PDB file of C-alpha atoms in Angstrom:
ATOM      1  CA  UNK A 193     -21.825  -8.838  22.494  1.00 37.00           C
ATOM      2  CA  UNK A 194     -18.993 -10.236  20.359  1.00 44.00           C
ATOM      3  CA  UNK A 195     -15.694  -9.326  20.234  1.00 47.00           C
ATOM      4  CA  UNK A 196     -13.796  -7.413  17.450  1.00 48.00           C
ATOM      5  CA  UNK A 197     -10.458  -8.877  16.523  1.00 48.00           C
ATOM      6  CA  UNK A 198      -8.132  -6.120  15.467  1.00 58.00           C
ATOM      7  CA  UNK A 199      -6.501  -6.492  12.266  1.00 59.00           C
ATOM      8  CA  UNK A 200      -3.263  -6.361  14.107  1.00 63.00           C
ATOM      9  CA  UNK A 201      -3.662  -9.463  15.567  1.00 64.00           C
ATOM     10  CA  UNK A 202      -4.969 -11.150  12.361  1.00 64.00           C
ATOM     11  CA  UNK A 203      -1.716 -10.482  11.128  1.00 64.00           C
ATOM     12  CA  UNK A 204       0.358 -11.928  13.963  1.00 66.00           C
ATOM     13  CA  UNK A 205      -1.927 -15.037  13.908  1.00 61.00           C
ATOM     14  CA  UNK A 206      -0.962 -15.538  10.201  1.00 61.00           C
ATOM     15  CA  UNK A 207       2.748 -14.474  10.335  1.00 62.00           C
ATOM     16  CA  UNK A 208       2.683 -17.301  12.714  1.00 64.00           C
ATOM     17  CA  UNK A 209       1.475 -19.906  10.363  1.00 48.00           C
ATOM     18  CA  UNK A 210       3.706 -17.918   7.280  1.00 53.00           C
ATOM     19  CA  UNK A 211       6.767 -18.567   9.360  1.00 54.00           C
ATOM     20  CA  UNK A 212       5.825 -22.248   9.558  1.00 50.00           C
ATOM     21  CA  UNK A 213       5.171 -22.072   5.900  1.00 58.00           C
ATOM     22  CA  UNK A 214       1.366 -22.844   5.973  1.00 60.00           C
ATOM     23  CA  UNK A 215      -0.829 -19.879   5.293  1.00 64.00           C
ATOM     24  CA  UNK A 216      -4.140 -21.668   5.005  1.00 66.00           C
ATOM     25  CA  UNK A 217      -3.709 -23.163   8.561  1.00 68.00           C
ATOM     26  CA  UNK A 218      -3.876 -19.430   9.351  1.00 68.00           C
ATOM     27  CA  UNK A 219      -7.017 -18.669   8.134  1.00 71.00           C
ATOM     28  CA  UNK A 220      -8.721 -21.903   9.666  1.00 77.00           C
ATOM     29  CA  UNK A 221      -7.111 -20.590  13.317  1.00 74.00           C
ATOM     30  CA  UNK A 222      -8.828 -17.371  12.741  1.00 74.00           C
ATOM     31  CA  UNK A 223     -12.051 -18.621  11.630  1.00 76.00           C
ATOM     32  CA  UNK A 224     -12.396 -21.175  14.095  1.00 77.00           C
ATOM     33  CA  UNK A 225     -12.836 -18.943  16.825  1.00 71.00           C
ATOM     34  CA  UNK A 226     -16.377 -18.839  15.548  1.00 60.00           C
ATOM     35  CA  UNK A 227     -19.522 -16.385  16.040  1.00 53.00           C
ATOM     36  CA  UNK A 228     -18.168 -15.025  19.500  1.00 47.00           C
ATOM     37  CA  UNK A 229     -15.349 -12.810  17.183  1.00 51.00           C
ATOM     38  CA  UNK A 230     -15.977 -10.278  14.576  1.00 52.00           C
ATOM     39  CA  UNK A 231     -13.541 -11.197  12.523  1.00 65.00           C
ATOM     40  CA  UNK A 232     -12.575  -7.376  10.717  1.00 64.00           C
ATOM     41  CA  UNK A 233     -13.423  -7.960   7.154  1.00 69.00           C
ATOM     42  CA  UNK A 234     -16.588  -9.828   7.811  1.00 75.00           C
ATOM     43  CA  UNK A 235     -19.682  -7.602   7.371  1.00 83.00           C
ATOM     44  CA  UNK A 236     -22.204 -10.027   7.938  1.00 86.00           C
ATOM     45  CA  UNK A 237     -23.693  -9.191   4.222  1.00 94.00           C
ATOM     46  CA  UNK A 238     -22.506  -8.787   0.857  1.00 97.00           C
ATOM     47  CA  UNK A 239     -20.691  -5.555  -0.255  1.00 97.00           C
ATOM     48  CA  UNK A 240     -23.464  -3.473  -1.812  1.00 98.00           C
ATOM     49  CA  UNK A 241     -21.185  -2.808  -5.125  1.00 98.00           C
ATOM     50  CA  UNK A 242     -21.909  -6.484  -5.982  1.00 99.00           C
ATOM     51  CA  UNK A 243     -25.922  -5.863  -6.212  1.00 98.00           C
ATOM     52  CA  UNK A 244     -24.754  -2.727  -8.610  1.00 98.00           C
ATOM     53  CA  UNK A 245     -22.780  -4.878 -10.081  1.00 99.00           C
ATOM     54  CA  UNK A 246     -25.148  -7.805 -10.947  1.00 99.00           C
ATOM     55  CA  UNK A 247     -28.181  -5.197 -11.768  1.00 98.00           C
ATOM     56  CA  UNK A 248     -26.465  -2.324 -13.497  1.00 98.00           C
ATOM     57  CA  UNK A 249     -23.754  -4.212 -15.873  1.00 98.00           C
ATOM     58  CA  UNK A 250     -25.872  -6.693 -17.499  1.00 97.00           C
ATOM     59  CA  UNK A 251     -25.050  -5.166 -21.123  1.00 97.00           C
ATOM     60  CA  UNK A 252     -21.378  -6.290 -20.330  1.00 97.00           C
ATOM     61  CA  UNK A 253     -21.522  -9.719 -17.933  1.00 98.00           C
ATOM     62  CA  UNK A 254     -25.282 -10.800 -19.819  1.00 96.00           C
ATOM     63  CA  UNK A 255     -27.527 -12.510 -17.268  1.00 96.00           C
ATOM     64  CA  UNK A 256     -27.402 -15.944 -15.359  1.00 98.00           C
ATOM     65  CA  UNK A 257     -28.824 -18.032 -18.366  1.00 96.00           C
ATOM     66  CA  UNK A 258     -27.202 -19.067 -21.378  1.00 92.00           C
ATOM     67  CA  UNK A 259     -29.269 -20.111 -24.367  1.00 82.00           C
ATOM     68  CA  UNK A 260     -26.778 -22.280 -25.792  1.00 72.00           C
ATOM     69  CA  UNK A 261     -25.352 -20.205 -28.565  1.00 70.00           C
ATOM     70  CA  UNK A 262     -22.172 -21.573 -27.334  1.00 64.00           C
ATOM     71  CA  UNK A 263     -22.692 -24.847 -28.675  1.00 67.00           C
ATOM     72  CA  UNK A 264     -23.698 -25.806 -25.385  1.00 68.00           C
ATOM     73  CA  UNK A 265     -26.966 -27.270 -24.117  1.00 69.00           C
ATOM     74  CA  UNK A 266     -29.657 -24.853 -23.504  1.00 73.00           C
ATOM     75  CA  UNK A 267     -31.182 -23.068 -21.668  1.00 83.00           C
ATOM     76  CA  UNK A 268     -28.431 -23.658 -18.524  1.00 91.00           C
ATOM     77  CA  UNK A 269     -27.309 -21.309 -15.630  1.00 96.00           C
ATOM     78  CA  UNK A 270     -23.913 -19.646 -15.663  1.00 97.00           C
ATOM     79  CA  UNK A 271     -21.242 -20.969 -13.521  1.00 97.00           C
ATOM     80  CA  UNK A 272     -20.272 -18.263 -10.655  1.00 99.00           C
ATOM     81  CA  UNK A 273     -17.130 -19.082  -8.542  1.00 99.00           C
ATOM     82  CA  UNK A 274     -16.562 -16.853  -4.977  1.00 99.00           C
ATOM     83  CA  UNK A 275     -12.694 -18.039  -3.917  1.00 98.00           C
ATOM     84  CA  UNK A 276     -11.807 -17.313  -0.244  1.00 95.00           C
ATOM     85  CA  UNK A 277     -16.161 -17.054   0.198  1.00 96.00           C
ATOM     86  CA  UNK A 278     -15.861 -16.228   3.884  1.00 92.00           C
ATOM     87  CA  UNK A 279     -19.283 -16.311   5.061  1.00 92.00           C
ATOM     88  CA  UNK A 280     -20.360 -17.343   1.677  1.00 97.00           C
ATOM     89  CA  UNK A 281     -22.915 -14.203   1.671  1.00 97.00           C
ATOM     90  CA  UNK A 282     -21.982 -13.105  -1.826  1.00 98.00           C
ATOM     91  CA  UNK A 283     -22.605 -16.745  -3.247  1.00 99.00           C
ATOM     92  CA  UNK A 284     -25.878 -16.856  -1.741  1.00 99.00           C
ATOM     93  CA  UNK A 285     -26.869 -13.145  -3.382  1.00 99.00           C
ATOM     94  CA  UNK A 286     -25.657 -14.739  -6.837  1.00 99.00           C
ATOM     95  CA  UNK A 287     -28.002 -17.860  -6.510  1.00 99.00           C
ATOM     96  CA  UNK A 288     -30.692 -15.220  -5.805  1.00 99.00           C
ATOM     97  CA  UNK A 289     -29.963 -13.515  -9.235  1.00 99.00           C
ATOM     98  CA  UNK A 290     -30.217 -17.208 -10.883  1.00 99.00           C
ATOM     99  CA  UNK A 291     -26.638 -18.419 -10.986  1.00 99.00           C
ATOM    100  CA  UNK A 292     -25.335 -21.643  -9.893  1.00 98.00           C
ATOM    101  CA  UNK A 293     -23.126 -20.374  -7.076  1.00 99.00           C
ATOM    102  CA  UNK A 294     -20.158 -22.100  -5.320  1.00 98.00           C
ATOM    103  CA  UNK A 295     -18.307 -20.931  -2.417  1.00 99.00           C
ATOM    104  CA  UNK A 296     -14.688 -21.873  -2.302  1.00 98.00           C
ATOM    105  CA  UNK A 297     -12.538 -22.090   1.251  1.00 95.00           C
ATOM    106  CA  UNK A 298     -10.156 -23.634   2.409  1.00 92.00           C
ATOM    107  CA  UNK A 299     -11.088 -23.529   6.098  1.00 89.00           C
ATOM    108  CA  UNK A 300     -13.682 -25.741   7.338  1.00 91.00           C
ATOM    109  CA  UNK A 301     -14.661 -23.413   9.978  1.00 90.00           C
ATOM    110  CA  UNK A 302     -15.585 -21.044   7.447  1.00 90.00           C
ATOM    111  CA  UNK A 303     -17.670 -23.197   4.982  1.00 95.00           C
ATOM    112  CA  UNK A 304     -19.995 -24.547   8.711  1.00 93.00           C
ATOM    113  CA  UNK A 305     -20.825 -20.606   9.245  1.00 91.00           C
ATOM    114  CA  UNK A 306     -21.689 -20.711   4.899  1.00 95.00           C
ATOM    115  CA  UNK A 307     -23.926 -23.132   6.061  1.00 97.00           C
ATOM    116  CA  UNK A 308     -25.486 -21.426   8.698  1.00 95.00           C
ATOM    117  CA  UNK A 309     -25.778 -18.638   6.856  1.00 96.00           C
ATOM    118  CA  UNK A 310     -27.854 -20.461   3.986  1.00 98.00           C
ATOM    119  CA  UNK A 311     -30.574 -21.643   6.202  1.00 97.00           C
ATOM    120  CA  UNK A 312     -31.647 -17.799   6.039  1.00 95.00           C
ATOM    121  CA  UNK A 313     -31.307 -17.887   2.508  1.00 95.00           C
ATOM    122  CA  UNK A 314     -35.001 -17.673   1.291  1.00 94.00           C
ATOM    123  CA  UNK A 315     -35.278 -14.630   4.062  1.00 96.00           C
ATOM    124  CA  UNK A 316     -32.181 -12.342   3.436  1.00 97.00           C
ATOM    125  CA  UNK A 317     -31.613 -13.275  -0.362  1.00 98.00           C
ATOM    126  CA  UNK A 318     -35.061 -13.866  -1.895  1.00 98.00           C
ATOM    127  CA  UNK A 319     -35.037 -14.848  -5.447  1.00 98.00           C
ATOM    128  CA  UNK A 320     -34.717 -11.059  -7.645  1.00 98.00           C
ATOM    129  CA  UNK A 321     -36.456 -12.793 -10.990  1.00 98.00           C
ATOM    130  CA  UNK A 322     -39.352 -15.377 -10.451  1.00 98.00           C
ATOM    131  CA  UNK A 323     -39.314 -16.511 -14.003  1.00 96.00           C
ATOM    132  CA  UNK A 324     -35.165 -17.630 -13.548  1.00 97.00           C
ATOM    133  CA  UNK A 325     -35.162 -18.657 -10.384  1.00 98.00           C
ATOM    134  CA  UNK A 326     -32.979 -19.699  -7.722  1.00 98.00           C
ATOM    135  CA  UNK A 327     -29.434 -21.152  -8.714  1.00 98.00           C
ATOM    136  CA  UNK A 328     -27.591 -23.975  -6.819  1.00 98.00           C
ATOM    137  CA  UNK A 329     -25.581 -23.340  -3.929  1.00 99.00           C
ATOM    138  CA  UNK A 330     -22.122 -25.751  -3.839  1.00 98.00           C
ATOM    139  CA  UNK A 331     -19.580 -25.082  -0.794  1.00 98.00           C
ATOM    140  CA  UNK A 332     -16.615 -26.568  -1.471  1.00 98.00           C
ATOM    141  CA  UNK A 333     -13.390 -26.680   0.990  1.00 96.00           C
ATOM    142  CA  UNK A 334      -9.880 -26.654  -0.834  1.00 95.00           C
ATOM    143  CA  UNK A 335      -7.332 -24.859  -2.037  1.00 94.00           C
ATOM    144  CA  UNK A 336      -7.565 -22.300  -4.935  1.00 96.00           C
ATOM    145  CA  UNK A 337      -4.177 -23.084  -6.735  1.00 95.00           C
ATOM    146  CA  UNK A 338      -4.877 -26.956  -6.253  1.00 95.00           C
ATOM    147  CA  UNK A 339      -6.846 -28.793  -9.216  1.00 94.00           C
ATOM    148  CA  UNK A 340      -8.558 -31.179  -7.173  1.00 94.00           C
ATOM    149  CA  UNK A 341     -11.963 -29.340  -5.967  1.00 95.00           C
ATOM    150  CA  UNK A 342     -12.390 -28.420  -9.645  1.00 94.00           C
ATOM    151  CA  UNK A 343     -11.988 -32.815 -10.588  1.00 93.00           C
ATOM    152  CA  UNK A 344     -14.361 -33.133  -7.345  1.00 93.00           C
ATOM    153  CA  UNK A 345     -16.773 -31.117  -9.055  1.00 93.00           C
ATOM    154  CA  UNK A 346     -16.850 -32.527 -12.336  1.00 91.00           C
ATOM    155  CA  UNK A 347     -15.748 -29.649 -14.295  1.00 86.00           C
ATOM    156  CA  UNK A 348     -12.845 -29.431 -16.768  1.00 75.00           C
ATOM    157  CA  UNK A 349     -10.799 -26.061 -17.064  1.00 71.00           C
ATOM    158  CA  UNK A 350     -12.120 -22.632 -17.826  1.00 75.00           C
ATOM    159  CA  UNK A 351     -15.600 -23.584 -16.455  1.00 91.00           C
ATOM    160  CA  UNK A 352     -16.797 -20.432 -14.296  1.00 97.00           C
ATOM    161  CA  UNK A 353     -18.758 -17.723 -16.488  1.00 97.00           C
ATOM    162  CA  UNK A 354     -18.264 -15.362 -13.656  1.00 99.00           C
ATOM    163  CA  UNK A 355     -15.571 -14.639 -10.810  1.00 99.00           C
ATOM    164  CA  UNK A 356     -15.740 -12.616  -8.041  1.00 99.00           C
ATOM    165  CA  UNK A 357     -12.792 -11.770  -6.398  1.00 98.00           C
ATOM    166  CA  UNK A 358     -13.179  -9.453  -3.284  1.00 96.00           C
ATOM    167  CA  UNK A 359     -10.997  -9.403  -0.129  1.00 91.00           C
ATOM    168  CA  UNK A 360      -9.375 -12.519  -1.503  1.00 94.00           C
ATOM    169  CA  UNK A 361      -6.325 -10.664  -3.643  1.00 97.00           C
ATOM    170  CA  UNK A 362      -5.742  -8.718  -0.972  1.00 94.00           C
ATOM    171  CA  UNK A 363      -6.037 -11.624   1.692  1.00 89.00           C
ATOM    172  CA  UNK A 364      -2.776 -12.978  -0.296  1.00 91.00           C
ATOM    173  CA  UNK A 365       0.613 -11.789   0.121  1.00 89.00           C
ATOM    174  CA  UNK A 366       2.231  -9.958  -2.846  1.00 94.00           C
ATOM    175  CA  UNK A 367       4.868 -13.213  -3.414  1.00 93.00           C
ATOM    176  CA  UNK A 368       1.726 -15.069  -4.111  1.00 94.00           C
ATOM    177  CA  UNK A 369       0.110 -12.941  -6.915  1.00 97.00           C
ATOM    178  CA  UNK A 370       1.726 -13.834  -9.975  1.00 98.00           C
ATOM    179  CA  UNK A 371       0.303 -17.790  -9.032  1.00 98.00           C
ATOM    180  CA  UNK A 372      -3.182 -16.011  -8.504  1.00 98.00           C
ATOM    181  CA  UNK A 373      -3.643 -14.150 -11.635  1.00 99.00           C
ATOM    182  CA  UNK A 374      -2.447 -17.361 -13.379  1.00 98.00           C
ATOM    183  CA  UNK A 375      -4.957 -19.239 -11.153  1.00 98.00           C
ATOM    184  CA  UNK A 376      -7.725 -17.289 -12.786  1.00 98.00           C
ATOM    185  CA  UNK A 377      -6.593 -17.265 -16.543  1.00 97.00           C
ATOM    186  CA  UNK A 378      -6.905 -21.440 -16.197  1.00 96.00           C
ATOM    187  CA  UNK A 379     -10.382 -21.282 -14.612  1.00 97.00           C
ATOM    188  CA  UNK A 380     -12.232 -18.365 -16.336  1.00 97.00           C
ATOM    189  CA  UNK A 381     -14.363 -19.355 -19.334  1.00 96.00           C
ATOM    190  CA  UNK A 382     -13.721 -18.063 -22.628  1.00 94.00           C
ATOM    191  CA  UNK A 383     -14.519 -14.422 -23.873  1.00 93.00           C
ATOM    192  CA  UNK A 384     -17.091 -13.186 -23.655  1.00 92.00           C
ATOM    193  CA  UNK A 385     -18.715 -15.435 -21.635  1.00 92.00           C
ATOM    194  CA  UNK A 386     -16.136 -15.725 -18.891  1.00 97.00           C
ATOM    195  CA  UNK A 387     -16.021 -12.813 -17.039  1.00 98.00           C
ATOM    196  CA  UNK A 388     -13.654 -12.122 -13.617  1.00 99.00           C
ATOM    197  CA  UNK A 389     -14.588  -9.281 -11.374  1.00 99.00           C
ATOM    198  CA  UNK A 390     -12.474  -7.561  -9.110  1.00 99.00           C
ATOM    199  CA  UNK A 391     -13.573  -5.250  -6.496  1.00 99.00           C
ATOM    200  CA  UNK A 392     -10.395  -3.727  -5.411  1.00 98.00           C
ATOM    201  CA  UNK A 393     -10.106  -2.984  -1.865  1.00 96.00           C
ATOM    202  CA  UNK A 394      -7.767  -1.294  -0.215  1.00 95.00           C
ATOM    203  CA  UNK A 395      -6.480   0.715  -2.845  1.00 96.00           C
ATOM    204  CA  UNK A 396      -5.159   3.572  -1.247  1.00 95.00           C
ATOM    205  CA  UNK A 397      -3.591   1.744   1.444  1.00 93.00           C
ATOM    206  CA  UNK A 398       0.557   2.330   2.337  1.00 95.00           C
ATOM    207  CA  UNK A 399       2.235  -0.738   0.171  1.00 95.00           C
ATOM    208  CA  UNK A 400       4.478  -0.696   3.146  1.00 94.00           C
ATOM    209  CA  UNK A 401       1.747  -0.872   5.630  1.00 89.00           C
ATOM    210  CA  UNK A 402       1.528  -5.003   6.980  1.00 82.00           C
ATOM    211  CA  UNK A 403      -1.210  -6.968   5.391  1.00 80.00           C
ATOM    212  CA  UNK A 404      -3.676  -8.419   5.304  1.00 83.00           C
ATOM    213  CA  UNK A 405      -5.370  -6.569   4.028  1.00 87.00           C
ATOM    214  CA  UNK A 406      -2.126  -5.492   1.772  1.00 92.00           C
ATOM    215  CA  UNK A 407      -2.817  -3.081  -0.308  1.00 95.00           C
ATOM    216  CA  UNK A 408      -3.974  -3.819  -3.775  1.00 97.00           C
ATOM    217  CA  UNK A 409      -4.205  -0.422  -5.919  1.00 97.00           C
ATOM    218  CA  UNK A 410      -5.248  -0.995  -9.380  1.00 98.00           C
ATOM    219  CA  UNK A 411      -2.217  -0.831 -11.213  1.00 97.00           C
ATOM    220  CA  UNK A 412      -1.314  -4.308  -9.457  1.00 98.00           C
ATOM    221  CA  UNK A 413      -4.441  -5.797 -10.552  1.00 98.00           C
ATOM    222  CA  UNK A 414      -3.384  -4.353 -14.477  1.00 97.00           C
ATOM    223  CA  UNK A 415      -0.112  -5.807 -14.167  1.00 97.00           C
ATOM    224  CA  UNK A 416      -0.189  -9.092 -13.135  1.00 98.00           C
ATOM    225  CA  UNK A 417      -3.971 -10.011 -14.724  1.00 98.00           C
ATOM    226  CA  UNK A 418      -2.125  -8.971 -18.389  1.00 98.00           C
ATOM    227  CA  UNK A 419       0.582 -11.296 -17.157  1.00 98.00           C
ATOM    228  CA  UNK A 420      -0.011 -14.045 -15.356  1.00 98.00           C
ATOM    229  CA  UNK A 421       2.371 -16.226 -13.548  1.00 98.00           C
ATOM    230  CA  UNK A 422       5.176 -13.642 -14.590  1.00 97.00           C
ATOM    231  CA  UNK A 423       7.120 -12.121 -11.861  1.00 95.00           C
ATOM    232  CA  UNK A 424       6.361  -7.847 -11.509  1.00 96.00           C
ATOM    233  CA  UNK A 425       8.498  -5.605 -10.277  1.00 95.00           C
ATOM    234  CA  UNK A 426       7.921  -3.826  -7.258  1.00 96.00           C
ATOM    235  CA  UNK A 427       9.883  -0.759  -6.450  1.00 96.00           C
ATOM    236  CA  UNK A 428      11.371   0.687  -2.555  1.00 96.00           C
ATOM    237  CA  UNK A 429       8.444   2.128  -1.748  1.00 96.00           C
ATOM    238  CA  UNK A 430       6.023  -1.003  -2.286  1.00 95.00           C
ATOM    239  CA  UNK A 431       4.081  -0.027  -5.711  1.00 95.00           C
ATOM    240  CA  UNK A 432       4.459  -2.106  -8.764  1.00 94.00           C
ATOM    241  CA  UNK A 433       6.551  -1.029 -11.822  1.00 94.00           C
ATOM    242  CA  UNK A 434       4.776  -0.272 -14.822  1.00 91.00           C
ATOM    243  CA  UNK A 435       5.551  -0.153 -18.273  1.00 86.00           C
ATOM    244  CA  UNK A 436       2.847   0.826 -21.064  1.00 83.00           C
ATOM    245  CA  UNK A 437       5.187  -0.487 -23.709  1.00 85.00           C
ATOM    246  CA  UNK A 438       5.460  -3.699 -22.161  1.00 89.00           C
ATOM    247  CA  UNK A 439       2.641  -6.499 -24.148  1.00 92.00           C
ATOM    248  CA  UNK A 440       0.499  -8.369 -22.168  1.00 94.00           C
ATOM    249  CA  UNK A 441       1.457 -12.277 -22.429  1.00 95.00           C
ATOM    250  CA  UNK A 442      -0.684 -14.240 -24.310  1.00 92.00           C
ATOM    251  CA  UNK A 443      -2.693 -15.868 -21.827  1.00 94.00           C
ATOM    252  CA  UNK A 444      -3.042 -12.545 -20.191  1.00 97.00           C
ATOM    253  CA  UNK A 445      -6.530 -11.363 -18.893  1.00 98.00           C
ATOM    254  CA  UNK A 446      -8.160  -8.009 -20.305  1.00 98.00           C
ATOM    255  CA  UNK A 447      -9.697  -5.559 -18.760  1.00 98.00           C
ATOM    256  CA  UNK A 448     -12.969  -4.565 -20.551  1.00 98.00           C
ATOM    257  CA  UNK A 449     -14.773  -2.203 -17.946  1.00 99.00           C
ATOM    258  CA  UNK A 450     -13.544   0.214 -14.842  1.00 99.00           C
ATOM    259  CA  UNK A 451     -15.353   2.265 -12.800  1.00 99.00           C
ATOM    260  CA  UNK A 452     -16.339   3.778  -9.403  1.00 99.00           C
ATOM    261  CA  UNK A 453     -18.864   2.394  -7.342  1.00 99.00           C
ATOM    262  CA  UNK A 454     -21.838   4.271  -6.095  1.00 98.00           C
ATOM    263  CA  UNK A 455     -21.456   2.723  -2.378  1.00 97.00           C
ATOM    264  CA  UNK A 456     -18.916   0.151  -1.210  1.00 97.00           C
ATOM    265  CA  UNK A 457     -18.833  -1.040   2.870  1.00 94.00           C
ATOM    266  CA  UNK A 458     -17.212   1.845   5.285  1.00 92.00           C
ATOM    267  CA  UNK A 459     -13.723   0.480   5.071  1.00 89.00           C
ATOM    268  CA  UNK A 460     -13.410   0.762   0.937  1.00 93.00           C
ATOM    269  CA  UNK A 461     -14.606   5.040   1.419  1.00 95.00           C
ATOM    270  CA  UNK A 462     -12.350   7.670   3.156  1.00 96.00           C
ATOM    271  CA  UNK A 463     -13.080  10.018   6.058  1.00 94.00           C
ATOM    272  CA  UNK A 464     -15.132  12.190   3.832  1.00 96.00           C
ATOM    273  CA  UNK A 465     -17.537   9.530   2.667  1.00 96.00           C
ATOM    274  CA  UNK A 466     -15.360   9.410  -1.075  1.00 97.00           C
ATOM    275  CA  UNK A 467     -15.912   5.407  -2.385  1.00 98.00           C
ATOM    276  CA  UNK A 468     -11.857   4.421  -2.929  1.00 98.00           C
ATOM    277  CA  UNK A 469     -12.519   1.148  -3.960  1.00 98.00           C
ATOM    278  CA  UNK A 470     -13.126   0.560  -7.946  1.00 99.00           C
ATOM    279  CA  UNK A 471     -14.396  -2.495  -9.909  1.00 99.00           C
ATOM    280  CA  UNK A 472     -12.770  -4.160 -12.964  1.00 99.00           C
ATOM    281  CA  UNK A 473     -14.035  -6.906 -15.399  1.00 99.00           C
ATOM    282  CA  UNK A 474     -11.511  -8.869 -17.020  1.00 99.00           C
ATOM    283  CA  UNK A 475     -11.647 -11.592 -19.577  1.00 98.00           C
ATOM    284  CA  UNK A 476      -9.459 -13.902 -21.420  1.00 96.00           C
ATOM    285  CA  UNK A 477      -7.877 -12.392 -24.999  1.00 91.00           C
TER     286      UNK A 477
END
């Protein structure tokens, strides 16, 4: 039986490596201890809002294909980018809906258990549409606010059609958000093609409370996506300031859909089964 590594001592592991001013280092010591510790946020499989998400929304994120309206060649298969992929189980349930999935970490521990993981892959995420297909499946280690796993790759800026960004905003701390929401305005394809999707988790959490997870409640998602790389306020108590008169920049992200899952994993719902976590979709202006 493995063991279950509080989220306590995640956080001393990585205040360790923060006070040496190395955060990544952090998350390859944690990840390294390998299959004999649950690590906390790792469920094993892919949160089941992502499934609603990829079957349900279609009229708003459009399918894997293109058909080269875009001046583009055609037909080709969307671009879907997973940074901080963990496991890598929610890239492997996007090549089963037909997009060209790549799994972004910076710890090599964690991209050998993506691996493992994708030997099961015709078993536990079997194709959804025979007539698209299976996308590729790229793991790639590096660093999210580096350019040099996008040159490795090939690709020029704003290249991914679709984002998804779960347990990774939160993974961050709040000194480091104004460099991630500019992070995603230079990689996120134009609208309406390019679409980033949040699945905000844990938004109901004390801002006080130590991190990770810190908590992410949606108004700091609003703020710093409509601003990126600008510094936001944060008041005594944790919460960002907001100001509804305020104009988003002009490389700011926005949000064109919001709603309420129908199940999330037991950690995103409160004692009384309520889901707390929400999904945006953002897109460039």
């Amino acid at each position: 039986m493995s063991a279950k590594f509080d989220p306590e001592d995640v956080q001393k592991v990585l205040d360790k490596h923060i006070e040496a001013g190395n955060l990544h280092s952090g998350w390859e010591d944690l990840w390294a201890k390998g299959d004999d510790v649950t690590l906390p946020w790792d469920k094993h499989n892919p949160n089941p809002t992502l499934e609603e998400i990829l079957t349900t929304r279609r009229a708003i994120l459009g399918g894997p294909l293109i058909d080269g309206s875009d001046g583009g060649p055609a037909p080709r298969r969307k671009k879907a980018l997973v940074p901080g992929c963990g496991r890598g189980v929610d890239v492997l349930l996007l090549a089963s809906f037909g997009y060209d999935a790549y799994g972004l970490e910076y710890s090599k521990s964690a991209l050998e258990g993506c691996r493992k993981e994708e030997e099961s892959a015709e078993q536990k995420y079997p194709v959804r549409d025979a007539a698209v297909g299976r996308g590729k499946v790229t793991w790639i280690q590096g660093d999210f606010f580096e350019n040099d796993w996008v040159e490795s790759l090939g690709l020029d800026g704003n290249q991914f059609d679709f984002i998804y960004d779960y347990t990774f905003f939160c993974a961050l701390p709040p000194s480091m958000r104004p460099a991630w929401a500019l992070r995603h305005s230079q990689i996120l394809a134009p609208s309406p093609k390019g679409n980033l999707v949040c699945l905000e988790f844990p938004r109901h959490k004390d801002p006080l409370q130590h991190g990770p997870p810190y908590a992410s409640p949606s108004e700091a998602y609003m703020e710093h996506l409509s601003h990126p790389g600008e510094k936001i306020a944060y008041d005594a108590k944790g919460y960002c300031k907001t100001n509804p008169l305020r104009e988003p920049s002009q490389q700011g992200l926005e949000r064109v859909a919001y709603w309420q899952p129908a199940k999330t994993h037991d950690f995103g719902t409160s004692e009384q089964g309520e889901v707390l976590d929400r999904v945006s979709i953002w897109r460039r202006r």
